[in-house]
Coordinates of C-alpha atoms in Angstrom, one line a residue:
X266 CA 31.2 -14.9 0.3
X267 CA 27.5 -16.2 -0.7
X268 CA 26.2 -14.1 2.1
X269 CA 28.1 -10.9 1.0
X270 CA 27.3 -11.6 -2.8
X271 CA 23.5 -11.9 -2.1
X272 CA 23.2 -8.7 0.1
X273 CA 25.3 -6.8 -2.3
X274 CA 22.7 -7.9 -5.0
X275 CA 19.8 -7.0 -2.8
X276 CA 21.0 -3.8 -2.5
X277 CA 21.3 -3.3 -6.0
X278 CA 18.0 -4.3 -6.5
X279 CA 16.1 -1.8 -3.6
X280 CA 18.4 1.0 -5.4
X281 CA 17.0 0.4 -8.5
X282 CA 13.2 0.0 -7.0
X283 CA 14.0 3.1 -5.5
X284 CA 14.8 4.8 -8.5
X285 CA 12.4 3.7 -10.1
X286 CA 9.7 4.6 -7.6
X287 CA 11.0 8.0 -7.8
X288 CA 10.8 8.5 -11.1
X289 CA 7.1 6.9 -11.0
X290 CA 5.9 9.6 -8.1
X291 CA 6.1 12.2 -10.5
X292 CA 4.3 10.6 -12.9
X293 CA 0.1 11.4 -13.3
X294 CA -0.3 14.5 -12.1
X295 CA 1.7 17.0 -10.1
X296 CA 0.5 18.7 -7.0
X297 CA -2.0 21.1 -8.4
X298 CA -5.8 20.8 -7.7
X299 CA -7.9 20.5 -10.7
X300 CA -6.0 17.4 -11.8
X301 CA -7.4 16.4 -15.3
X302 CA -8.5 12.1 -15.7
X303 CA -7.5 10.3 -18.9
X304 CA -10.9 11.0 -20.2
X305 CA -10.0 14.7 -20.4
X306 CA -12.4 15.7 -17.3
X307 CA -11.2 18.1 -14.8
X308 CA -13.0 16.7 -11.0
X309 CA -12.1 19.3 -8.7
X310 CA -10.4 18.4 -5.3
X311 CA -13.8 18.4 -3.0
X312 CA -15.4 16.2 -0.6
X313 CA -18.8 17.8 -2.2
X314 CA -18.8 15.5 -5.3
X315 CA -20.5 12.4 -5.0
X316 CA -19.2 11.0 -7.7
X317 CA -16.4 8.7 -6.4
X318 CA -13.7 7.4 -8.1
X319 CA -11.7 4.6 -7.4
X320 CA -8.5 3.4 -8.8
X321 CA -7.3 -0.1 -9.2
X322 CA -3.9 -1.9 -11.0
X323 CA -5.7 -3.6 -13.6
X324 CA -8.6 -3.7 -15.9
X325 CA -11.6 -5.6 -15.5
X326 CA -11.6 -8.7 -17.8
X327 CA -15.8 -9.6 -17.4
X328 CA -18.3 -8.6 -16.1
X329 CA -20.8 -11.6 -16.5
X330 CA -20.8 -12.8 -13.1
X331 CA -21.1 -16.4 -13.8
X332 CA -17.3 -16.7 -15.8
X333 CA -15.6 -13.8 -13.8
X334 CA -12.0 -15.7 -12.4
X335 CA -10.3 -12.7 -11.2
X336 CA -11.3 -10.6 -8.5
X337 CA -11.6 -7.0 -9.9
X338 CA -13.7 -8.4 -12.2
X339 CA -15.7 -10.0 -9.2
X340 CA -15.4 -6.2 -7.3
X341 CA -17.1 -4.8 -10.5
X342 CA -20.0 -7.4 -10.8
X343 CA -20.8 -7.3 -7.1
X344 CA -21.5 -3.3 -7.4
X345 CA -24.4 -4.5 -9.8
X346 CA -25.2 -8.0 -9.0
X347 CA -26.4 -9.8 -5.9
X348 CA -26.7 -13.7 -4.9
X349 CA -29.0 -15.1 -2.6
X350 CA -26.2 -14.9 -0.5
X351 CA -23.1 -12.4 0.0
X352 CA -20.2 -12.0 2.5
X353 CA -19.8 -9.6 5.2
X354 CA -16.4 -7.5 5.8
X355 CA -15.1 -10.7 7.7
X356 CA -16.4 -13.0 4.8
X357 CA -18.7 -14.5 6.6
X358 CA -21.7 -15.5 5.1
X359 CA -24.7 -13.6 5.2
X360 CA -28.2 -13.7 3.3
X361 CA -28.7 -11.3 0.6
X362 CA -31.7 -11.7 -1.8
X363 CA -32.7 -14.7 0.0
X364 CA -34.5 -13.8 3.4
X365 CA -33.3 -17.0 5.4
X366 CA -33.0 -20.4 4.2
X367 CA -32.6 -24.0 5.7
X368 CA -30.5 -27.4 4.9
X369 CA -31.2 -30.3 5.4
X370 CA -29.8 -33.0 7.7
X371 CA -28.4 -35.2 5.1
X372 CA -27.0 -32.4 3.5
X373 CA -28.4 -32.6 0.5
X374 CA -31.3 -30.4 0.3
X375 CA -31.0 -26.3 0.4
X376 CA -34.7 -24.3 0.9
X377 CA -34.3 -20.8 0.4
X378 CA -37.3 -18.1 1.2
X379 CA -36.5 -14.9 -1.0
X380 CA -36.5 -11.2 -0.4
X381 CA -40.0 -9.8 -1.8
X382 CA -40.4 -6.9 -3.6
X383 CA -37.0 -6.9 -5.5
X384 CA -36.8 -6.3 -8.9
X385 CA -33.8 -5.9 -11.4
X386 CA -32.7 -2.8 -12.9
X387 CA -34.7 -3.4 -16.1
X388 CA -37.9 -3.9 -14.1
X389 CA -37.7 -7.3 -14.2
X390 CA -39.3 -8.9 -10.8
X391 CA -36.5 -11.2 -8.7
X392 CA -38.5 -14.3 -7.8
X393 CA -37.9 -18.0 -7.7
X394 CA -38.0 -18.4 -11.7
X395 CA -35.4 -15.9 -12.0
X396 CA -33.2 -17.9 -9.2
X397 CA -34.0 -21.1 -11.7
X398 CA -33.4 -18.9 -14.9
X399 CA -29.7 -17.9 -13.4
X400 CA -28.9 -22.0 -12.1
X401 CA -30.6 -23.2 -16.1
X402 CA -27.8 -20.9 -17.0
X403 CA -24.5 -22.1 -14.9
X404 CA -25.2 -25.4 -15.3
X405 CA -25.6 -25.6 -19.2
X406 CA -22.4 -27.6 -20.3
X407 CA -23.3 -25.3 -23.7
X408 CA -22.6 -22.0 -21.7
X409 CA -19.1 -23.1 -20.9
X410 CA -19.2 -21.4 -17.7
X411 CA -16.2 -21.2 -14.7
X412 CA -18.7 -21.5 -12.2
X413 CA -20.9 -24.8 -13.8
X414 CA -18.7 -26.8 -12.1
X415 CA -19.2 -24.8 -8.1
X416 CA -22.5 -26.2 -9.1
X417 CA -22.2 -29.4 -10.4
X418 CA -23.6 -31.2 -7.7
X419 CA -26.8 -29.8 -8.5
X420 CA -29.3 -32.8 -9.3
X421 CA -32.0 -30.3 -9.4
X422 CA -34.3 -27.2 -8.6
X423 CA -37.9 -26.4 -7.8
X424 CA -39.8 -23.5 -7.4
X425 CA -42.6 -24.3 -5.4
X426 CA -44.2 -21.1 -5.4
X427 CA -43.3 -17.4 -6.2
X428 CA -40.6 -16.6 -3.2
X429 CA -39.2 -20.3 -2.7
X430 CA -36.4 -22.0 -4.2
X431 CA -35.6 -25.5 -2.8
X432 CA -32.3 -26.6 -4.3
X433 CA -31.2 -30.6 -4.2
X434 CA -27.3 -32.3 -4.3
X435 CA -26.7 -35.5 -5.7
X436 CA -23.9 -35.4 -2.8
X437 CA -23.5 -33.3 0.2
X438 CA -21.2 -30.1 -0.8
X439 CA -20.0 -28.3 2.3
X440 CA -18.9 -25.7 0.4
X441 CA -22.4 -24.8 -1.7
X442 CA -23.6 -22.0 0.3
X443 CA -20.5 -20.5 0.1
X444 CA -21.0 -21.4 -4.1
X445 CA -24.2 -19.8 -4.0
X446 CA -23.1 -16.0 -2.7
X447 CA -20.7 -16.3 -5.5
X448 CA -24.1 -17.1 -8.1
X449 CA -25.0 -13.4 -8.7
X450 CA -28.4 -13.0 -9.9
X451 CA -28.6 -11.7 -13.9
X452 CA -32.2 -10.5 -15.1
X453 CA -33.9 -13.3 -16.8
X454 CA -35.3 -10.8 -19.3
X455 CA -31.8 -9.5 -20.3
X456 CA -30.7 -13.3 -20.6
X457 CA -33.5 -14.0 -22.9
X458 CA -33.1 -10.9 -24.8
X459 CA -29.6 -11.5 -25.4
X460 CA -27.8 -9.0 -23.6
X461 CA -24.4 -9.5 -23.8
X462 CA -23.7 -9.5 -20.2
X463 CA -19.7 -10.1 -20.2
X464 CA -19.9 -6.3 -21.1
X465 CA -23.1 -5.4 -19.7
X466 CA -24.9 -6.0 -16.4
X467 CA -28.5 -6.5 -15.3
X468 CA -28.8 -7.1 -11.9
X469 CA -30.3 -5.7 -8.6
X470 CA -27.5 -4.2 -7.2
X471 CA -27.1 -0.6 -5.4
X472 CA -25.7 0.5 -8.5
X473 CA -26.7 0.5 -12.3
X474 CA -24.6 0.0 -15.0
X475 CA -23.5 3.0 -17.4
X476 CA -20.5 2.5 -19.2
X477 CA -17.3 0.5 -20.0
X478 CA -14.5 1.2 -21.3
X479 CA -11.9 -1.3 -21.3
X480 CA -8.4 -0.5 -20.0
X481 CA -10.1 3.4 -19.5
X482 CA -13.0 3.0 -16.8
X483 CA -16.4 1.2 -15.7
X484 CA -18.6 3.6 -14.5
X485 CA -22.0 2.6 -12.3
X486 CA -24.7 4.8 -11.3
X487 CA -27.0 5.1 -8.2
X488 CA -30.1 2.8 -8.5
X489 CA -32.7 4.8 -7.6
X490 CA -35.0 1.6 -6.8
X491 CA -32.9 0.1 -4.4
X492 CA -34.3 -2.4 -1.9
X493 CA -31.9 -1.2 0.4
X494 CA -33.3 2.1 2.5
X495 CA -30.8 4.8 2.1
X496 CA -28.3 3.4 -0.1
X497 CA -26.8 3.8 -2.2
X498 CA -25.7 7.3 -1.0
X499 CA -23.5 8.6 -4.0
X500 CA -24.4 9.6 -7.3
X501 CA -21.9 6.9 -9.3
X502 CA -18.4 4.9 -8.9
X503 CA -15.6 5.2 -11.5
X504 CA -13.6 2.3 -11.5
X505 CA -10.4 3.4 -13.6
X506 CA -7.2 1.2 -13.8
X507 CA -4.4 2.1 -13.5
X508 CA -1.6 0.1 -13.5
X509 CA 1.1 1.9 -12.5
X510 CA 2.0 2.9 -9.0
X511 CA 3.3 6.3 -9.1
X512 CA 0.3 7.5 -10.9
X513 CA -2.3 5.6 -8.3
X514 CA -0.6 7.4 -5.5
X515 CA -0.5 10.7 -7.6
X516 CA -4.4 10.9 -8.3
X517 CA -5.2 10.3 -4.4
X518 CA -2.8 13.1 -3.5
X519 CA -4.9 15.2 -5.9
X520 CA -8.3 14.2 -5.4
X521 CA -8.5 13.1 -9.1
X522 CA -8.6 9.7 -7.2
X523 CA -11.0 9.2 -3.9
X524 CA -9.7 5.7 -3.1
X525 CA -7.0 3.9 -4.6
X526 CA -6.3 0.1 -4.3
X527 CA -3.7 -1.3 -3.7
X528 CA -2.2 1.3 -1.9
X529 CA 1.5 0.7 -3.6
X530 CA 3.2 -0.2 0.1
X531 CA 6.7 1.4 -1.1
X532 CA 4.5 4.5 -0.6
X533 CA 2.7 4.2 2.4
X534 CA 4.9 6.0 4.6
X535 CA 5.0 8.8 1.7
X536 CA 1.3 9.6 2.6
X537 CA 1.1 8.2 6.7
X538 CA 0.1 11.9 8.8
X539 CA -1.1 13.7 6.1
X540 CA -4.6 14.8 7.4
X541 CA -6.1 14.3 3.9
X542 CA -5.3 10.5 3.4
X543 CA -6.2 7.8 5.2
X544 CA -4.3 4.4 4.9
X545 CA -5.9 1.4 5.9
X546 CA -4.0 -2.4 6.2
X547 CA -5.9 -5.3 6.9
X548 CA -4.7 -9.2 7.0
X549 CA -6.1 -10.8 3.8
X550 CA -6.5 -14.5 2.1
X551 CA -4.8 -13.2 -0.6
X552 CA -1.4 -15.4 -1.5
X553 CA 1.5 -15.1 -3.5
X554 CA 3.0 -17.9 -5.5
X555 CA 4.7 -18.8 -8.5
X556 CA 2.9 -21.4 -10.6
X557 CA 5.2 -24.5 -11.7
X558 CA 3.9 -25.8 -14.9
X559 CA 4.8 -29.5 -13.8
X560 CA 3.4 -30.9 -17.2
X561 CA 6.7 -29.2 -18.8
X562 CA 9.9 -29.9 -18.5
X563 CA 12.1 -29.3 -16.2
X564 CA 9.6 -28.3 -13.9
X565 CA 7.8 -31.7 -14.1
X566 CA 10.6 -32.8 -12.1
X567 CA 10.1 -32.6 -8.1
X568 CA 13.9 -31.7 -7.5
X569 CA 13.4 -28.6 -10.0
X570 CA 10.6 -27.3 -8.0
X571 CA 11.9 -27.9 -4.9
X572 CA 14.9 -26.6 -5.9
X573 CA 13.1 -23.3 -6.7
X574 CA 11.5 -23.0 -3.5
X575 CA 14.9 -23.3 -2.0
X576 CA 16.4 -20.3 -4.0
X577 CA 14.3 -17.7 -3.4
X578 CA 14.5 -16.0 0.2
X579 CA 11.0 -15.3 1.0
X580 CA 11.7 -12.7 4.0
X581 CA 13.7 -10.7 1.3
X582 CA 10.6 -10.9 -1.1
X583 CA 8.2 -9.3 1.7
X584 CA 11.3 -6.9 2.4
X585 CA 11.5 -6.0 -1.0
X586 CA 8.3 -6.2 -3.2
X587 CA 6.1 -6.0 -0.1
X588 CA 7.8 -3.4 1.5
X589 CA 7.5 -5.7 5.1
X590 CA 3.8 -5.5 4.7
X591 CA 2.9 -9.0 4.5
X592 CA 4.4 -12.2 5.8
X593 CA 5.6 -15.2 4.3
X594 CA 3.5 -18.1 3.1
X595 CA 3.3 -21.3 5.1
X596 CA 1.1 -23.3 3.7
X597 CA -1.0 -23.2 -0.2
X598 CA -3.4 -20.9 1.9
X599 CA -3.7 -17.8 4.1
X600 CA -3.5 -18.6 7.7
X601 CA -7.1 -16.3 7.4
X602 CA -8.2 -18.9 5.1
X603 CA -10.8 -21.4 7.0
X604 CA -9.0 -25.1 7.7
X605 CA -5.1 -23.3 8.0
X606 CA -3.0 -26.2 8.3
X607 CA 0.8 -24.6 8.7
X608 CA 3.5 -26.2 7.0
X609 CA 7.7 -25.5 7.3
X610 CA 10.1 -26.4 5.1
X611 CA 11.6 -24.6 2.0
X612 CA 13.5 -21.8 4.3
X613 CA 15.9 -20.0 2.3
X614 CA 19.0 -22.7 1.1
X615 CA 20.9 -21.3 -2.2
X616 CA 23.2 -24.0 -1.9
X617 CA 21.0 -27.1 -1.6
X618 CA 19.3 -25.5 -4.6
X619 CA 22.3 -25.9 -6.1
X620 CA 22.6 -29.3 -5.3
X621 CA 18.7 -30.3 -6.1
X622 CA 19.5 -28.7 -9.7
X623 CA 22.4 -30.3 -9.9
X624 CA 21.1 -33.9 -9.3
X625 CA 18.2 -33.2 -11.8
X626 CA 20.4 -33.2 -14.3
X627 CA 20.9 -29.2 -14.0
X628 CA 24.1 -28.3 -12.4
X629 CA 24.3 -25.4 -14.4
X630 CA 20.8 -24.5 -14.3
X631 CA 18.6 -23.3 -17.1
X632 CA 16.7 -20.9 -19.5
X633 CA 13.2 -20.1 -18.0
X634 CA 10.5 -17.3 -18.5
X635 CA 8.1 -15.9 -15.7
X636 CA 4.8 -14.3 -16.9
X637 CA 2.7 -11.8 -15.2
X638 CA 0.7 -8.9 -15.4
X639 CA 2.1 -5.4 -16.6
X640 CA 1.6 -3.5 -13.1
X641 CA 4.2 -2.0 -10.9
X642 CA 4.1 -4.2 -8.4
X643 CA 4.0 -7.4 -10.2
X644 CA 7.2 -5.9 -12.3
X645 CA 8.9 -5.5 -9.3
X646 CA 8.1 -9.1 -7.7
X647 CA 9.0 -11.2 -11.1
X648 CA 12.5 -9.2 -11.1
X649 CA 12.8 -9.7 -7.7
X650 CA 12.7 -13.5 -9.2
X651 CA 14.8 -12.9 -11.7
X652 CA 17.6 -11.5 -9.4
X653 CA 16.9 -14.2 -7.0
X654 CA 17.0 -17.6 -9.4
X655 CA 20.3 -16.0 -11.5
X656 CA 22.0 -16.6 -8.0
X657 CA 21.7 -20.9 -8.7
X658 CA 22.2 -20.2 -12.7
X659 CA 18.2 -20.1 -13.7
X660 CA 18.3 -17.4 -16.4
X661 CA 14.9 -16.2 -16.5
X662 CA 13.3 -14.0 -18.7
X663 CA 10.3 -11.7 -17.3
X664 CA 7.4 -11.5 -19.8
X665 CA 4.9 -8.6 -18.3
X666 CA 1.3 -8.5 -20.2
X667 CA -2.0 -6.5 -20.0
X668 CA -4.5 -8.8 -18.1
X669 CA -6.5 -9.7 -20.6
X670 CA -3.9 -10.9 -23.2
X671 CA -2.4 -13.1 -20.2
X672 CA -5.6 -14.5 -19.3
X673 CA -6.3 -15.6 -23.1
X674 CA -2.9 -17.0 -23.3
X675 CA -3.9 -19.0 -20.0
X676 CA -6.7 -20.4 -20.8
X677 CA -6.9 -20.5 -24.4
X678 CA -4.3 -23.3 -24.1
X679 CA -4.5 -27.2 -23.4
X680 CA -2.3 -29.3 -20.8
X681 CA -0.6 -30.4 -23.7
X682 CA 0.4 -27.4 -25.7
X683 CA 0.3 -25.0 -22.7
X684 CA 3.4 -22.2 -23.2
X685 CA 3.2 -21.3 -19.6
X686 CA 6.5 -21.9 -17.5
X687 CA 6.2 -20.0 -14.8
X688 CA 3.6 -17.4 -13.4
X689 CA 3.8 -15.0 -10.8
X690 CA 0.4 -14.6 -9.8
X691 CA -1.9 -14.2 -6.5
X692 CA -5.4 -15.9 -5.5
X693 CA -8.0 -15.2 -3.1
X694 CA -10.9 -17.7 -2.4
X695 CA -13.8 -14.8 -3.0
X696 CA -16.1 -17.3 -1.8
X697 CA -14.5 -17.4 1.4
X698 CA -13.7 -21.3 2.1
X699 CA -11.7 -23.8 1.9
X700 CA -12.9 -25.5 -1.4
X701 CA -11.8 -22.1 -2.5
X702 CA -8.8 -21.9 -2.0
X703 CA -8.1 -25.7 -2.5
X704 CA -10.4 -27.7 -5.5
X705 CA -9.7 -25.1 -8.3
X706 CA -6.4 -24.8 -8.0
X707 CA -5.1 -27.9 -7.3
X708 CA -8.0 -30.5 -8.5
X709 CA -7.1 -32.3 -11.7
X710 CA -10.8 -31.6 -12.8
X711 CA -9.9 -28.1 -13.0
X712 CA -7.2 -27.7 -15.5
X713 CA -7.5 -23.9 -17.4
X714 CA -9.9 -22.9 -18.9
X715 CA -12.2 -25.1 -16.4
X716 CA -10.4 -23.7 -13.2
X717 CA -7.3 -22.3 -12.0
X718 CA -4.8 -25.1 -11.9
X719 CA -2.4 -23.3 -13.7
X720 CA 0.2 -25.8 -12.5
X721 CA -1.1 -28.7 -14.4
X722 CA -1.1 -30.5 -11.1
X723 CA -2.4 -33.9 -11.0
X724 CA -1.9 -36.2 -8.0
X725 CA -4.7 -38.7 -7.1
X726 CA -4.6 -38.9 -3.7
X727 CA -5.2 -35.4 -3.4
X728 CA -7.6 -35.6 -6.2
X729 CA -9.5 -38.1 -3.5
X730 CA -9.4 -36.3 -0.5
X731 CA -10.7 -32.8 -1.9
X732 CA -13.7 -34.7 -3.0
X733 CA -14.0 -36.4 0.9
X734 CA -13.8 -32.9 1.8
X735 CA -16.7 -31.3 0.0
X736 CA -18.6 -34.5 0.8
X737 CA -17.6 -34.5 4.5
X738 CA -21.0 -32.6 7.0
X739 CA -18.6 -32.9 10.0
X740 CA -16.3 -29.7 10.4
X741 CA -14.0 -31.7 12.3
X742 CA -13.6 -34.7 9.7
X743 CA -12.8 -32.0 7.0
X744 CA -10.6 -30.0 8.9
X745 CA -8.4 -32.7 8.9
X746 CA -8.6 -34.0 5.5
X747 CA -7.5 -30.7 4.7
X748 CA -4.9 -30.9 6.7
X749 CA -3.6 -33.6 4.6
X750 CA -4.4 -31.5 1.3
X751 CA -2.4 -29.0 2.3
X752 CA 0.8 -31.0 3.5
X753 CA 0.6 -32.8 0.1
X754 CA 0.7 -30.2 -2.0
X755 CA 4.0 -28.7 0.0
X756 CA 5.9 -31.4 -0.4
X757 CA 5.1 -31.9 -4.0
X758 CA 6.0 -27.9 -4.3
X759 CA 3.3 -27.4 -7.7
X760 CA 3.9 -23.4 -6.7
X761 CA 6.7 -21.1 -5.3
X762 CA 4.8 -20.3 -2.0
X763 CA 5.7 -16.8 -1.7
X764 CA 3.8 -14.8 0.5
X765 CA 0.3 -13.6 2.3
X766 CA -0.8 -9.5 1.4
X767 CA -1.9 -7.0 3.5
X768 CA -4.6 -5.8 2.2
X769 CA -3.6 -1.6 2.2
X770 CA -5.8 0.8 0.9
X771 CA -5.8 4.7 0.5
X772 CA -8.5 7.3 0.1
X773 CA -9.5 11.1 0.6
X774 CA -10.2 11.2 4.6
X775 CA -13.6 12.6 3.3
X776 CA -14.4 9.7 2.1
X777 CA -16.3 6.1 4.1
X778 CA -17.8 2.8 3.6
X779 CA -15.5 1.6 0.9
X780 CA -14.2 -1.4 1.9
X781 CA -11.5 -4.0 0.6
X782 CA -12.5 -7.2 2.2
X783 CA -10.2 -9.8 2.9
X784 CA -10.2 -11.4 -0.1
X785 CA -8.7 -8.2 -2.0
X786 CA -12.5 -7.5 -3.4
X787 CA -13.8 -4.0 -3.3
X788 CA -17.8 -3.4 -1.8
X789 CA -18.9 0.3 -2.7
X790 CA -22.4 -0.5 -1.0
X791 CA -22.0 1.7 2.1
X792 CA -19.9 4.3 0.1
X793 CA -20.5 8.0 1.9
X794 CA -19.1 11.6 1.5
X795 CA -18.8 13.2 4.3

């Protein structure tokens, strides 16, 4: 009977995605070229414009580069801003502003030689005092800043001469040259005129900015002055959000949109052999969880969370919301993610659910709410939930929000007073490591607005061993101590582990060099018409 109840309700729910998704196709635009943008322009269906636009599921919430948390706001800076150093398509590290650069033995001291004859789009030179200007800046407790504390291990910095920057650590930090491609460079001028950089930008990037308009578009334009020989090679980028999947996938089958991300993956076969789309899918760090507040009850209690884990069948979830394009998650990170440790446990179990609710003191479950953001996608995976928890008697109400009021209500809030109960949510570690993926969200240090530990999650040993990790200079030594990280925070179930995306993209075959890197960031710099 539970088996026949649950498909029956499964199938109810993919018949009402499916209706939905129908009704969403026709949404945005029709089939006509000529297809006319929010703004009221009319871009004609051509691979001769080289003015690319790209559509995304959500605004951009900052673009100062120093206090950007999620990653289209980390996609927009990078089009603008560089760090000494940046990440390839494979997120490996590679130098950017800096020309090479050398650490010490002990760890502890980071030389960097920089790129000559740079200079930001104001005209402002890039040299070692604008390095020092940028690091004065992150690590002033004044400035408030998400990334002081990537950099708090910073004991200090010297500029020796024009081109060197030699940075010292109170305590080795395997994870700071990761930190440091993160650090995007802001003109020193702008900073001391007072630009308002979380909604303009200064940097030295391929592209300049021109506009923002929030929840409408960010627009950049080619920077003529360029280090770079022969890029950038298009005229500008539109960024325009748009949450809703129907209309994404309608603007790339009119040209009104060049490249759209994510490609919604209900709609992927829709588009797959026609000659002028291209779909691209490629593994990504990027995870999907639920967070648990576990400072409020009655997810403070282990059984409740565990209990949660149990009730939710996660090969249904990438059936459903993913549309099989993902797999499920086996650990608090992406098997891409460096230091993987795979974990098991938490297999679909509705009935010992049941039974962990019921001796929690909830045998007829409860009243809860799940947050998110207001995009197709995420609507679909917290109803998903929804369907999914009702089956062990967890009544939950979905509570969709624009980005930017979600955010606000995040991290606005103390541990104390915090409303969040649950939130369906994803994270990438943009800077490509382990400490990424691990010390934000799970640190105690790190409770919003200071990190990402949405889950209020506070144990000590794991407290301990994140900061033998960033201390540890032996790959081996650290690979294990994540190891024990990771298996920690499983049993102790702080999120709903969910699932891993694939990153899936769409654009006009005319168009190359965009690339979504693993960690679900756009890079523009190679964008071409051809």
């Amino acid at each position: 009977m539970r088996f026949k109840s649950r498909t029956w309700s499964l199938l109810m729910l993919l018949l009402a995605f499916t209706i939905v998704a129908s009704a969403c196709g026709g949404n945005g635009g029709g089939g006509s070229e000529g297809a006319t943008n929010a703004g009221g322009e009319s871009k004609p269906v051509t691979k001769n414009n080289k003015d690319v636009t790209i559509a995304i599921n959500a605004n951009f919430l900052t673009l100062d580069p120093h206090n950007a948390g999620d990653t289209h706001s980390i996609s927009g800076a990078r089009t603008m801003y560089e760090g000494l150093m940046g990440f390839n398509e494979k997120m490996e590290l590679v130098p950017v502003l800096a020309e090479d650069y050398k650490v010490s033995e002990d760890g502890l001291t980071y030389t960097f030689n920089l790129r000559k004859n740079v200079k930001f789009h104001d005209g402002t030179d890039f040299n070692a005092e604008a390095v020092k200007a940028n690091l004065d800046r992150i690590l002033d407790e004044k400035n408030n800043l998400r990334m002081r504390r990537s950099f708090s291990t910073v004991s200090d910095v010297q500029t020796p001469d024009e081109n060197t920057v030699v940075i010292t650590l109170s305590q080795p930090y395997s994870a700071f040259l990761n930190k440091t491609a993160m650090a995007l460079m802001i003109s020193p001028k702008a900073l001391q005129d007072g630009v308002d950089v979380t909604k303009n930008a200064v940097g030295t990037g391929a592209y300049k900015f021109k506009e923002w308009v929030q929840g409408d578009r960010l627009v950049v334009v080619k920077n003529e002055e360029y280090w770079q020989e022969g890029l950038p090679k298009v005229d500008s980028i539109t960024f325009k959000p748009v949450p809703e999947n129907g209309s994404r996938i309608a603007m790339l089958k009119t040209g009104e949109a060049d490249f759209i991300y994510p490609m919604p993956t209900e709609q992927v076969s829709e588009v797959e052999g026609d000659s002028n789309i291209v779909v691209d899918k490629i593994d990504s760090t990027i995870v999907r969880y639920i967070t648990l507040n576990t400072m409020k009850k009655p997810y403070d209690d282990l059984k409740v969370r565990q209990a949660i884990n149990y009730a939710i069948d996660k090969d249904a979830y990438i059936k459903v919301v993913k549309s099989g394009l993902g797999s499920k998650l086996k650990s608090s990170m992406s098997s891409m993610t460096q230091y993987y440790s795979e974990q098991s446990g938490y297999d679909y179990d509705p009935e010992k659910a049941k039974a962990l609710l019921a001796e929690a003191g909830y045998p007829d479950g409860f009243e809860a709410e799940i947050w998110g953001e207001n995009d197709s996608e995420t609507m679909k995976g917290m109803q998903f939930i929804q369907q999914q928890l009702a089956l062990v008697g967890i009544k939950v109400e979905v509570k969709s929000m624009e980005g930017a009021t979600l955010s606000d209500q995040i991290n606005s809030a103390t541990p104390e007073n915090a409303k969040i109960q649950m939130w369906y949510v994803s994270w990438s570690p943009s800077s490509g490591d382990a400490d990424g993926a691990t010390k934000g969200l799970f640190s105690s240090e790190f409770f919003p607005p200071a990190g990402s530990n949405t889950a209020y999650y506070k144990n000590d040993n794991v407290d301990q061993w994140i900061k033998d990790a960033n201390a540890s200079v032996n790959p081996d030594e650290a690979k294990e101590i994540y190891a024990k990280i990771q298996k920690q925070i499983w049993e102790d179930a702080p999120w709903v582990f969910l699932g891993v995306d694939q990153v899936i993209t769409g654009k006009r075959a005319y168009l190359d060099g965009v690339k979504v890197f693993p960690d679900g960031s756009i890079n523009v710099l190679n964008a071409e018409v051809k």
